[in-house]
Coordinates of C-alpha atoms in Angstrom, one line a residue:
Chain A
M1 CA 124.3 106.9 78.4
D2 CA 122.0 104.0 77.6
P3 CA 119.8 103.2 80.7
I4 CA 120.4 99.4 80.2
L5 CA 124.1 100.0 80.2
I6 CA 123.9 102.1 83.4
G7 CA 121.7 99.3 84.9
S8 CA 124.2 96.6 84.0
I9 CA 127.1 98.6 85.4
G10 CA 125.1 99.3 88.5
L11 CA 124.3 95.6 89.0
A12 CA 128.0 94.6 88.4
G13 CA 129.1 97.3 90.9
M14 CA 126.6 96.0 93.5
F15 CA 127.9 92.5 93.3
L16 CA 131.4 93.8 93.5
M17 CA 130.6 95.7 96.6
I18 CA 128.9 92.7 98.1
A19 CA 132.0 90.6 97.4
L20 CA 134.2 93.2 99.0
H21 CA 132.3 92.9 102.4
V22 CA 129.9 95.8 102.0
P23 CA 126.7 94.7 103.8
I24 CA 124.1 93.7 101.2
G25 CA 121.4 96.3 102.1
I26 CA 124.0 99.1 102.0
A27 CA 125.3 97.9 98.6
M28 CA 121.8 97.9 97.2
G29 CA 121.1 101.3 98.6
L30 CA 124.3 102.8 97.3
T31 CA 123.8 101.2 93.9
G32 CA 120.3 102.6 93.8
F33 CA 121.5 106.0 94.7
F34 CA 124.3 106.3 92.2
G35 CA 122.2 104.5 89.5
V36 CA 119.3 106.9 89.9
G37 CA 121.8 109.8 90.0
F38 CA 123.3 108.8 86.6
L39 CA 119.9 108.2 85.1
I40 CA 117.9 111.3 86.3
G41 CA 120.3 113.4 88.4
F42 CA 121.8 113.4 91.9
E43 CA 119.2 115.8 93.4
P44 CA 116.3 113.4 92.9
A45 CA 118.6 110.5 93.8
A46 CA 119.4 112.2 97.2
S47 CA 115.7 112.8 97.8
L48 CA 115.0 109.2 97.1
L49 CA 117.4 108.2 99.8
G50 CA 115.3 110.2 102.2
T51 CA 111.8 109.4 101.1
E52 CA 112.1 105.6 100.5
P53 CA 113.9 104.7 103.8
S54 CA 111.7 107.1 105.9
A55 CA 108.6 105.6 104.3
A56 CA 109.9 102.1 105.1
I57 CA 110.6 102.7 108.8
A58 CA 107.3 104.6 109.3
N59 CA 105.2 102.0 107.5
E60 CA 102.8 100.3 109.9
G61 CA 102.4 97.4 107.5
L62 CA 106.1 96.7 107.6
A63 CA 106.0 96.9 111.4
V64 CA 104.4 93.5 111.3
L65 CA 107.9 92.0 110.8
A66 CA 109.2 93.5 114.0
L67 CA 106.1 92.3 115.9
F68 CA 106.3 88.8 114.6
L69 CA 110.0 88.7 115.5
L70 CA 109.1 90.0 119.0
M71 CA 106.5 87.2 119.3
G72 CA 109.1 84.6 118.3
S73 CA 111.7 85.9 120.8
F74 CA 109.2 85.8 123.7
A75 CA 107.6 82.5 122.6
G76 CA 111.1 81.0 123.0
A77 CA 111.6 82.7 126.3
A78 CA 108.2 81.5 127.6
G79 CA 109.3 77.9 126.9
L80 CA 106.7 77.3 124.3
S81 CA 109.2 75.5 122.0
A82 CA 110.0 73.1 124.8
D83 CA 106.3 72.4 125.2
L84 CA 105.9 71.6 121.6
Y85 CA 108.8 69.2 121.6
R86 CA 107.5 67.4 124.7
L87 CA 104.0 67.2 123.2
A88 CA 105.4 65.7 119.9
Y89 CA 107.7 63.4 121.8
A90 CA 104.8 62.1 124.0
F91 CA 102.8 61.0 120.9
I92 CA 105.5 59.7 118.5
G93 CA 108.7 59.4 120.4
H94 CA 108.3 55.7 120.9
R95 CA 108.5 55.0 117.1
P96 CA 111.8 54.2 115.3
G97 CA 113.1 57.7 114.5
G98 CA 110.3 59.1 116.7
L99 CA 112.5 61.7 118.4
A100 CA 113.6 63.0 115.0
M101 CA 109.9 63.2 113.9
A102 CA 109.1 64.9 117.2
T103 CA 111.8 67.5 116.4
I104 CA 110.2 68.0 113.0
G105 CA 106.7 68.3 114.6
G106 CA 108.1 70.7 117.2
C107 CA 109.9 72.8 114.5
A108 CA 106.6 73.0 112.5
G109 CA 104.7 74.1 115.6
F110 CA 107.3 76.6 116.6
G111 CA 107.4 77.9 113.0
A112 CA 103.7 78.8 113.5
V113 CA 104.5 81.1 116.5
C114 CA 108.0 82.2 115.4
G115 CA 108.3 82.9 111.7
S116 CA 112.1 82.7 111.5
S117 CA 114.0 79.7 110.1
V118 CA 117.2 80.5 111.9
A119 CA 115.5 81.1 115.2
T120 CA 113.7 77.7 114.9
A121 CA 117.0 75.9 114.0
A122 CA 118.8 77.6 116.9
T123 CA 116.1 76.8 119.4
F124 CA 115.9 73.1 118.5
S125 CA 119.7 72.8 118.2
R126 CA 119.9 73.7 121.9
M127 CA 116.9 71.6 123.0
A128 CA 116.4 68.6 120.7
L129 CA 120.0 67.8 119.7
P130 CA 121.3 66.9 123.2
E131 CA 118.1 64.8 123.8
M132 CA 118.5 62.8 120.6
L133 CA 122.3 62.3 121.1
S134 CA 121.8 61.1 124.7
R135 CA 119.2 58.5 123.4
G136 CA 121.7 57.0 121.0
Y137 CA 120.7 58.8 117.8
Q138 CA 123.4 59.1 115.2
P139 CA 124.7 62.7 114.9
T140 CA 124.0 62.7 111.1
L141 CA 120.3 62.1 111.5
A142 CA 120.0 64.2 114.6
S143 CA 121.6 67.3 113.1
G144 CA 120.2 66.7 109.6
C145 CA 116.6 66.7 110.9
I146 CA 117.1 69.9 113.0
A147 CA 118.7 71.8 110.1
A148 CA 115.9 70.7 107.8
G149 CA 113.2 71.2 110.4
G150 CA 114.4 74.7 111.0
T151 CA 113.5 75.6 107.5
L152 CA 109.8 75.0 108.3
G153 CA 109.8 78.3 110.2
M154 CA 110.2 80.0 106.8
I155 CA 107.2 78.3 105.1
I156 CA 104.7 77.8 107.9
P157 CA 102.7 81.0 108.4
P158 CA 103.4 83.5 109.8
S159 CA 106.7 83.6 107.9
V160 CA 108.9 86.7 108.0
V161 CA 110.2 86.0 104.4
M162 CA 106.7 85.5 103.1
I163 CA 105.7 88.8 104.6
L164 CA 108.7 90.4 102.9
Y165 CA 107.7 88.9 99.6
A166 CA 104.1 90.2 100.0
I167 CA 105.2 93.7 100.9
L168 CA 107.8 93.9 98.0
T169 CA 105.4 92.6 95.4
E170 CA 102.3 94.2 96.9
E171 CA 100.5 90.9 97.2
D172 CA 98.0 90.2 100.0
I173 CA 99.8 88.8 103.1
I174 CA 96.8 86.7 104.2
T175 CA 96.5 85.1 100.7
L176 CA 100.1 84.1 100.8
F177 CA 99.8 82.7 104.3
A178 CA 96.8 80.6 103.2
A179 CA 98.7 79.5 100.1
S180 CA 101.6 78.3 102.2
F181 CA 99.5 76.3 104.6
I182 CA 99.3 73.0 102.6
P183 CA 102.9 73.2 101.4
G184 CA 103.9 73.6 105.0
L185 CA 102.0 70.5 106.0
L186 CA 103.4 68.6 103.0
A187 CA 106.9 69.5 104.2
V188 CA 106.2 67.9 107.5
V189 CA 104.7 64.8 105.8
F190 CA 107.7 64.5 103.4
Y191 CA 110.1 64.8 106.3
F192 CA 108.3 62.1 108.3
I193 CA 108.4 59.7 105.3
T194 CA 112.1 60.5 104.9
I195 CA 112.9 59.7 108.5
S196 CA 110.8 56.5 108.3
I197 CA 112.8 55.3 105.3
Y198 CA 116.1 56.4 106.9
V199 CA 115.6 54.4 110.1
R200 CA 114.2 51.4 108.2
M201 CA 117.4 51.3 106.2
N202 CA 119.6 52.2 109.2
P203 CA 117.8 51.2 112.4
E204 CA 120.7 52.3 114.7
A205 CA 120.4 55.9 113.4
G206 CA 117.2 56.6 115.4
P207 CA 116.3 54.0 118.0
P208 CA 112.8 54.2 119.4
G209 CA 112.3 56.0 122.7
E210 CA 110.2 54.8 125.6
R211 CA 106.4 54.7 125.1
I212 CA 104.5 57.3 127.2
P213 CA 101.2 56.0 128.6
W214 CA 98.0 57.7 127.4
K215 CA 97.3 59.1 130.8
E216 CA 100.6 60.9 130.9
R217 CA 100.1 62.0 127.2
L218 CA 96.9 63.7 128.1
V219 CA 98.5 65.5 131.1
I220 CA 101.2 66.8 128.7
L221 CA 98.6 67.8 126.2
K222 CA 96.8 69.8 128.9
E223 CA 100.1 71.4 130.0
C224 CA 100.8 72.5 126.4
W225 CA 97.6 74.5 125.9
G226 CA 99.6 77.8 125.8
V227 CA 101.3 77.2 122.5
V228 CA 98.2 75.7 120.9
F229 CA 96.2 78.8 122.1
L230 CA 98.8 81.2 120.8
A231 CA 99.0 79.6 117.3
T232 CA 95.2 79.4 117.1
V233 CA 94.6 83.0 118.2
V234 CA 97.2 84.3 115.7
S235 CA 96.3 82.1 112.7
G236 CA 92.6 81.9 113.5
G237 CA 92.4 85.6 114.0
I238 CA 94.0 86.3 110.6
Y239 CA 92.0 83.8 108.6
T240 CA 88.6 84.5 110.2
G241 CA 89.2 88.2 109.6
I242 CA 88.9 89.1 113.3
F243 CA 92.3 90.8 113.2
T244 CA 94.3 92.4 110.5
V245 CA 97.8 90.9 110.0
T246 CA 99.4 93.8 112.1
E247 CA 96.9 93.3 114.9
A248 CA 97.4 89.5 114.9
A249 CA 101.2 90.0 115.1
A250 CA 100.6 92.5 118.0
V251 CA 98.3 90.1 119.8
G252 CA 100.7 87.3 119.3
A253 CA 103.6 89.3 120.6
S254 CA 101.5 90.5 123.6
L255 CA 100.4 87.0 124.4
A256 CA 103.9 85.6 124.2
I257 CA 105.0 88.3 126.6
L258 CA 102.1 87.5 129.0
F259 CA 103.0 83.8 128.8
T260 CA 106.6 84.6 129.7
I261 CA 105.4 86.6 132.7
F262 CA 102.8 84.2 134.0
R263 CA 105.1 81.2 133.6
G264 CA 107.6 82.9 135.8
N265 CA 110.2 83.1 133.1
M266 CA 110.4 86.8 132.8
T267 CA 113.5 88.2 134.4
K268 CA 115.2 91.5 133.6
D269 CA 117.9 89.6 131.6
I270 CA 115.3 87.6 129.6
F271 CA 113.4 90.8 128.8
L272 CA 116.5 92.6 127.7
Q273 CA 117.8 89.6 125.8
S274 CA 114.6 89.1 123.9
L275 CA 114.3 92.8 123.1
G276 CA 118.0 92.8 122.0
E277 CA 117.4 89.8 119.7
T278 CA 114.3 91.3 118.2
A279 CA 116.1 94.6 117.6
A280 CA 119.2 93.0 116.0
N281 CA 117.0 90.9 113.6
T282 CA 114.7 93.9 112.9
G283 CA 117.7 96.1 112.1
M284 CA 119.2 93.6 109.7
I285 CA 115.9 93.2 107.8
Y286 CA 115.2 96.9 107.7
I287 CA 118.6 97.8 106.2
I288 CA 117.9 95.3 103.4
I289 CA 114.4 96.7 103.0
M290 CA 115.6 100.3 102.8
G291 CA 118.4 99.4 100.4
A292 CA 116.0 97.3 98.3
A293 CA 113.5 100.2 98.1
V294 CA 116.1 102.5 96.5
F295 CA 117.6 99.7 94.4
S296 CA 114.2 98.7 93.0
Y297 CA 113.5 102.3 92.0
F298 CA 116.8 102.3 90.0
V299 CA 116.1 98.9 88.4
T300 CA 112.7 100.1 87.3
L301 CA 114.1 103.4 85.9
S302 CA 116.8 101.4 84.0
H303 CA 114.1 99.3 82.2
M304 CA 116.2 96.2 82.9
P305 CA 113.2 94.1 84.0
E306 CA 111.5 94.7 80.6
E307 CA 114.7 93.7 78.9
V308 CA 114.9 90.5 81.0
V309 CA 111.3 89.7 80.1
E310 CA 111.9 90.3 76.4
G311 CA 115.2 88.4 76.5
I312 CA 113.6 85.4 78.1
K313 CA 110.6 85.6 75.7
S314 CA 112.9 85.6 72.7
L315 CA 114.5 82.3 73.8
G316 CA 111.1 80.7 73.1
L317 CA 111.4 78.4 76.2
P318 CA 108.2 76.7 77.6
P319 CA 107.0 78.5 80.7
L320 CA 107.5 75.4 82.9
L321 CA 111.2 75.2 81.9
I322 CA 111.6 78.9 82.8
I323 CA 110.1 78.2 86.2
L324 CA 112.4 75.2 86.7
L325 CA 115.4 77.3 85.7
F326 CA 114.4 80.0 88.2
E327 CA 114.1 77.3 90.9
L328 CA 117.6 76.0 90.0
M329 CA 118.9 79.6 90.1
F330 CA 117.4 80.1 93.6
L331 CA 118.8 76.8 94.8
V332 CA 122.3 77.8 93.6
L333 CA 121.8 81.4 94.9
G334 CA 120.5 80.1 98.3
S335 CA 123.6 77.9 98.7
I336 CA 126.1 80.7 98.1
F337 CA 124.2 83.8 99.1
D338 CA 122.0 84.9 102.0
T339 CA 118.6 83.7 101.1
V340 CA 116.6 86.8 102.0
A341 CA 119.0 89.0 100.1
A342 CA 118.9 86.6 97.1
M343 CA 115.1 87.0 97.0
V344 CA 115.2 90.8 97.4
I345 CA 117.8 91.4 94.8
T346 CA 116.3 89.1 92.1
L347 CA 112.6 90.0 92.7
P348 CA 112.6 93.1 90.4
F349 CA 113.7 90.9 87.5
V350 CA 112.0 87.6 88.3
Y351 CA 108.6 88.8 89.3
P352 CA 107.7 90.5 86.0
V353 CA 108.8 87.3 84.1
I354 CA 106.5 85.2 86.3
V355 CA 103.6 87.5 85.7
D356 CA 104.4 87.7 82.0
I357 CA 104.5 83.9 81.4
G358 CA 101.1 83.6 83.1
Y359 CA 101.9 82.1 86.5
D360 CA 100.2 83.2 89.6
P361 CA 102.4 85.5 91.8
V362 CA 101.0 84.1 95.0
W363 CA 102.0 80.6 93.8
W364 CA 105.4 81.8 92.9
G365 CA 105.8 83.4 96.3
V366 CA 105.4 80.0 97.9
I367 CA 107.6 78.3 95.4
N368 CA 110.3 81.0 95.7
V369 CA 110.3 80.6 99.5
I370 CA 110.5 76.8 99.3
A371 CA 113.5 77.1 96.8
M372 CA 115.2 79.5 99.2
E373 CA 114.3 77.2 102.1
I374 CA 116.2 74.4 100.4
G375 CA 119.1 76.8 99.8
M376 CA 119.3 77.3 103.6
I377 CA 120.5 73.7 104.0
T378 CA 122.5 73.4 100.8
P379 CA 126.4 73.7 100.9
P380 CA 128.6 75.7 100.9
I381 CA 126.7 78.4 103.0
G382 CA 123.5 76.6 104.2
I383 CA 122.9 79.1 107.0
N384 CA 120.9 76.6 109.2
V385 CA 123.9 74.2 109.1
F386 CA 126.2 76.9 110.4
V387 CA 123.7 77.9 113.1
L388 CA 123.6 74.3 114.3
H389 CA 127.3 73.8 114.0
G390 CA 127.8 77.0 116.0
I391 CA 125.8 75.6 118.8
A392 CA 127.0 72.0 118.6
K393 CA 130.7 72.4 117.7
D394 CA 131.5 68.8 118.4
I395 CA 129.5 67.7 115.4
E396 CA 131.5 68.1 112.2
L397 CA 130.1 70.2 109.4
S398 CA 130.5 67.2 107.0
Q399 CA 128.3 65.1 109.4
V400 CA 125.6 67.7 109.3
F401 CA 125.7 68.0 105.5
R402 CA 125.6 64.2 105.2
G403 CA 122.6 64.1 107.5
I404 CA 120.8 66.7 105.4
I405 CA 121.1 64.7 102.1
P406 CA 117.8 62.7 102.5
F407 CA 115.9 65.8 103.6
F408 CA 117.3 67.7 100.6
F409 CA 115.9 65.1 98.2
A410 CA 112.5 65.2 100.1
D411 CA 112.5 69.0 99.7
V412 CA 113.3 68.8 95.9
A413 CA 110.5 66.2 95.5
R414 CA 108.1 68.6 97.3
L415 CA 109.2 71.5 95.2
L416 CA 108.7 69.5 91.9
L417 CA 105.3 68.4 93.1
L418 CA 104.1 71.9 93.9
T419 CA 105.7 73.2 90.6
L420 CA 103.9 70.6 88.5
F421 CA 100.6 71.0 90.4
P422 CA 100.1 74.7 91.3
A423 CA 96.5 73.9 92.3
I424 CA 97.9 72.3 95.6
V425 CA 99.2 75.7 96.6
L426 CA 96.2 77.8 95.3
W427 CA 93.4 75.5 96.4
L428 CA 93.1 76.9 100.0
P429 CA 93.2 80.6 99.2
Q430 CA 90.6 80.0 96.4
L431 CA 88.4 77.9 98.8
W432 CA 88.5 80.8 101.3
G433 CA 87.6 83.3 98.6
L434 CA 90.9 85.1 98.9
M435 CA 91.6 84.9 95.2
Chain B
M1 CA 143.5 100.7 120.6
E2 CA 142.6 100.7 124.3
M3 CA 141.1 104.2 124.0
I4 CA 138.9 102.9 121.1
L5 CA 137.8 99.9 123.1
G6 CA 136.9 102.0 126.1
L7 CA 134.9 104.4 123.9
R8 CA 133.3 101.4 122.2
D9 CA 132.2 100.0 125.6
R10 CA 130.6 103.3 126.5
L11 CA 128.9 103.5 123.1
D12 CA 127.8 99.9 123.4
R13 CA 126.0 100.5 126.6
F14 CA 124.4 103.7 125.3
T15 CA 123.2 102.2 122.0
R16 CA 121.9 99.1 123.7
L17 CA 119.9 101.5 126.0
V18 CA 118.5 103.3 123.0
A19 CA 117.5 100.0 121.4
T20 CA 115.9 98.8 124.6
I21 CA 113.9 102.0 125.1
G22 CA 112.9 101.9 121.4
F23 CA 111.8 98.2 121.5
T24 CA 110.0 98.7 124.8
G25 CA 108.0 101.1 122.8
L26 CA 107.3 98.3 120.4
V27 CA 106.0 96.2 123.3
V28 CA 103.8 99.0 124.4
M29 CA 102.5 99.4 120.8
A30 CA 101.8 95.7 120.7
M31 CA 99.8 95.8 123.9
L32 CA 97.9 98.9 122.8
T33 CA 97.2 97.3 119.4
M34 CA 95.8 94.2 121.1
F35 CA 93.6 96.4 123.3
D36 CA 92.4 98.5 120.4
A37 CA 91.7 95.4 118.3
S38 CA 89.8 93.8 121.1
M39 CA 87.7 96.9 121.7
R40 CA 86.8 97.0 118.0
Y41 CA 85.9 93.3 118.0
L42 CA 83.7 93.8 121.1
G43 CA 82.1 96.9 119.6
L44 CA 83.4 99.1 122.4
P45 CA 85.1 102.6 122.1
R46 CA 88.6 102.4 120.5
I47 CA 91.7 104.4 121.3
P48 CA 91.1 107.8 119.5
G49 CA 93.5 108.3 116.7
F50 CA 95.5 105.1 117.4
S51 CA 96.6 104.6 113.8
D52 CA 98.1 108.1 114.0
L53 CA 100.2 107.0 116.9
G54 CA 101.6 104.1 114.9
E55 CA 102.5 106.4 112.1
V56 CA 105.0 108.3 114.2
I57 CA 106.1 105.7 116.8
Y58 CA 107.1 102.9 114.5
A59 CA 109.7 105.2 112.8
V60 CA 111.3 105.9 116.2
V61 CA 111.2 102.3 117.2
I62 CA 112.7 101.0 114.0
A63 CA 115.4 103.7 114.0
S64 CA 116.4 102.9 117.5
C65 CA 117.8 99.5 116.5
F66 CA 120.3 100.9 114.0
P67 CA 123.0 102.3 116.2
A68 CA 123.3 99.1 118.3
G69 CA 123.1 97.0 115.1
L70 CA 125.9 98.9 113.5
L71 CA 128.2 98.7 116.5
Q72 CA 127.5 95.0 117.0
G73 CA 127.9 94.3 113.3
H74 CA 124.4 93.0 112.8
N75 CA 124.4 93.2 109.0
I76 CA 124.0 90.6 106.3
T77 CA 127.4 90.5 104.8
I78 CA 129.0 87.9 102.5
R79 CA 132.5 87.1 103.6
F80 CA 133.8 84.5 101.1
L81 CA 136.6 86.7 99.7
G82 CA 137.8 87.7 103.1
K83 CA 138.1 84.0 104.1
G84 CA 140.1 83.3 101.0
L85 CA 142.4 86.3 101.6
G86 CA 143.3 85.4 105.1
R87 CA 143.0 87.3 108.4
R88 CA 144.7 90.5 107.3
G89 CA 143.0 90.6 103.9
G90 CA 139.7 90.0 105.5
A91 CA 140.4 92.9 108.0
W92 CA 141.0 95.3 105.0
L93 CA 137.8 94.2 103.4
E94 CA 136.0 94.8 106.6
A95 CA 137.4 98.3 106.7
F96 CA 136.2 98.8 103.1
G97 CA 132.7 97.6 104.0
A98 CA 132.6 99.8 107.1
S99 CA 133.6 102.9 105.0
F100 CA 130.7 102.3 102.6
T101 CA 128.3 101.8 105.5
M102 CA 129.6 105.1 106.8
L103 CA 128.9 106.7 103.5
F104 CA 125.4 105.3 103.3
F105 CA 124.4 106.4 106.8
T106 CA 125.9 109.8 106.3
M107 CA 123.7 110.3 103.2
L108 CA 120.8 108.8 105.1
A109 CA 121.2 111.2 108.1
W110 CA 121.6 114.2 105.7
Q111 CA 118.4 113.3 103.8
F112 CA 116.4 112.6 107.1
L113 CA 117.5 116.0 108.3
R114 CA 116.2 117.6 105.1
L115 CA 113.0 115.7 105.3
T116 CA 112.4 116.7 108.9
L117 CA 113.2 120.3 108.2
D118 CA 110.6 120.1 105.4
Y119 CA 108.0 118.6 107.8
Q120 CA 108.8 121.4 110.2
A121 CA 108.5 124.1 107.6
N122 CA 105.1 122.7 106.5
D123 CA 103.8 122.0 110.0
R124 CA 103.0 118.4 109.0
V125 CA 100.4 116.6 111.2
T126 CA 98.9 113.1 111.3
G127 CA 95.7 112.3 109.3
T128 CA 93.1 111.8 112.0
I129 CA 93.8 113.6 115.2
E130 CA 96.2 116.1 113.5
M131 CA 99.0 115.5 115.9
S132 CA 102.3 117.1 114.9
I133 CA 104.7 114.6 113.5
V134 CA 107.6 117.0 113.7
P135 CA 109.0 116.2 117.2
W136 CA 108.8 112.5 116.4
W137 CA 110.8 113.0 113.2
W138 CA 113.3 115.0 115.0
L139 CA 113.7 112.1 117.4
T140 CA 114.0 109.7 114.5
T141 CA 116.6 111.9 112.7
A142 CA 118.6 112.3 116.0
I143 CA 118.8 108.5 116.3
I144 CA 119.8 108.1 112.7
A145 CA 122.4 110.9 113.2
M146 CA 123.7 108.9 116.2
C147 CA 124.7 106.2 113.8
L148 CA 127.4 108.4 112.4
P149 CA 129.8 108.5 115.4
V150 CA 128.9 104.9 116.0
Q151 CA 129.8 103.8 112.5
F152 CA 132.9 106.1 112.5
L153 CA 134.2 104.3 115.6
V154 CA 133.5 100.9 113.9
L155 CA 135.4 102.2 110.8
V156 CA 138.4 103.4 112.9
Q157 CA 138.4 100.1 114.7
R158 CA 138.3 98.1 111.5
L159 CA 141.1 100.3 110.0
A160 CA 143.2 99.8 113.2
T161 CA 142.7 96.1 112.9
A162 CA 143.7 96.1 109.3
V163 CA 146.8 98.2 109.9
T164 CA 148.1 96.6 113.1
G165 CA 146.8 93.1 112.5
R166 CA 145.5 93.1 116.1
G167 CA 141.8 92.9 117.1
E168 CA 138.8 90.9 116.1
V169 CA 137.8 90.3 112.4
P170 CA 134.2 89.4 111.9
T171 CA 133.7 86.0 110.2
G172 CA 130.0 85.3 110.4
A173 CA 127.6 85.5 107.4
G174 CA 123.9 85.8 107.0
M175 CA 121.1 86.2 109.5

């Protein structure tokens, strides 16, 4: 049988399995197994099911994911997220919409020590949402800024999704981290501008908080040294070349644990809960990675990526239009599909096209993550919205989605800016001699 | 159903224990990695063959989270269709998904066993300090094999829910 036909049947079968509640990683793994079986025989397919997953779980480079997740869990347990929020509030909380801006600032800072979008959204839903509501913020703005701010965990390094992209495409993790630095800062700036415009048009949405005197601000700044230290050691260690990425993740995890202990927050329950949370998230990601490894092998054998590249080439579309269509595809996929899975499934097809039309894969990694980040707040799935709604059930889903609209447009504007000017993304890695 | 729930409780405690032990190993590895990196930075003697340790320990650590993850349903699953089909329809789809997960982990355990037997037959050792990797891979394979009774219980429970209409039907999506 024609490999392309087998590939197409396999792909259709995988989507059918996913629709029928088969976990995504499992559907990918089984599709890969049966696909390879039909293409080159079931004995090599069975071997593949042993070698690829075993290589994935024993891979020290991949362990960086588990270590960053561990760091994020203990950073939350140590109270570092609360520190960040307090710090941001002390400096900008007195402005109209200041608490919402402090939430965005806190999310950005927590993203730098956490790496997970969902964890960031969940943490700030518990902490910042009651605070904003008690100070008279409208639920739409309060919930919208948390759901949007949560996505910063995905773009601000170290980002778990960015690491996954780097591993799957064999790009350098440090280069990707450096490339996502300015887009991450731009996200914060765009969100600040959005909140400013929002409260100017609707002042009751985010009334100003009380002004904290400078003396008190400095005391808070001093008390928050822990989170600044952790973020500096991890990011600084990576960018200066003192640590490898795995070492930086291990150092970050160890320091987060030590902070939890020395701040007196470490109880048996906290320890077990943090380990349980890390294990659950690690397991979910690894099942996807194992399935993706087998699936990618099948996709490569079927020659489908080459066909996709040729097919797109034959359309004669300008490269920029292809990129914009991909972005639109990821926005739609992100809104109806799990974002990580959407990236992993499409990567074997999209990546060769990006390289073929002459765009930089590092730049695409950032763009891809931003497009998925927008998907995380886009209906009907928008996972961050559901995380927030799960924690604050009294806020209607429709209110959260209404609150997200201005942030959605800010995200789209940022995505277009970075698409039209790739130099913004690539400037820092080039400056640091990483490219 | 009560017997299943009782068994599930016992397995839940056991699989959580396995994950806790495994991820305590991750904490230890993190601390050792920090120590090793600091020693390298300071130009002091490093832990001999430390990278070899990572090669075998990470496999055990990562494998340890699968049994608990399967039992607690920590998987990225899209549940649109189930929501559309109602509770009973969703329960049947959950049973369908659980059966495919069972199939995948059965094949995985089988292949891990073959791989470990191959390592044993060839006396495979690590690259630097030539430590045998065989015991570690037996441990990893044993943990993966542990996923089979766990997932079988999940499958039985899902089937029981689909047939009787009683019990919990997962509704969440994503991670």
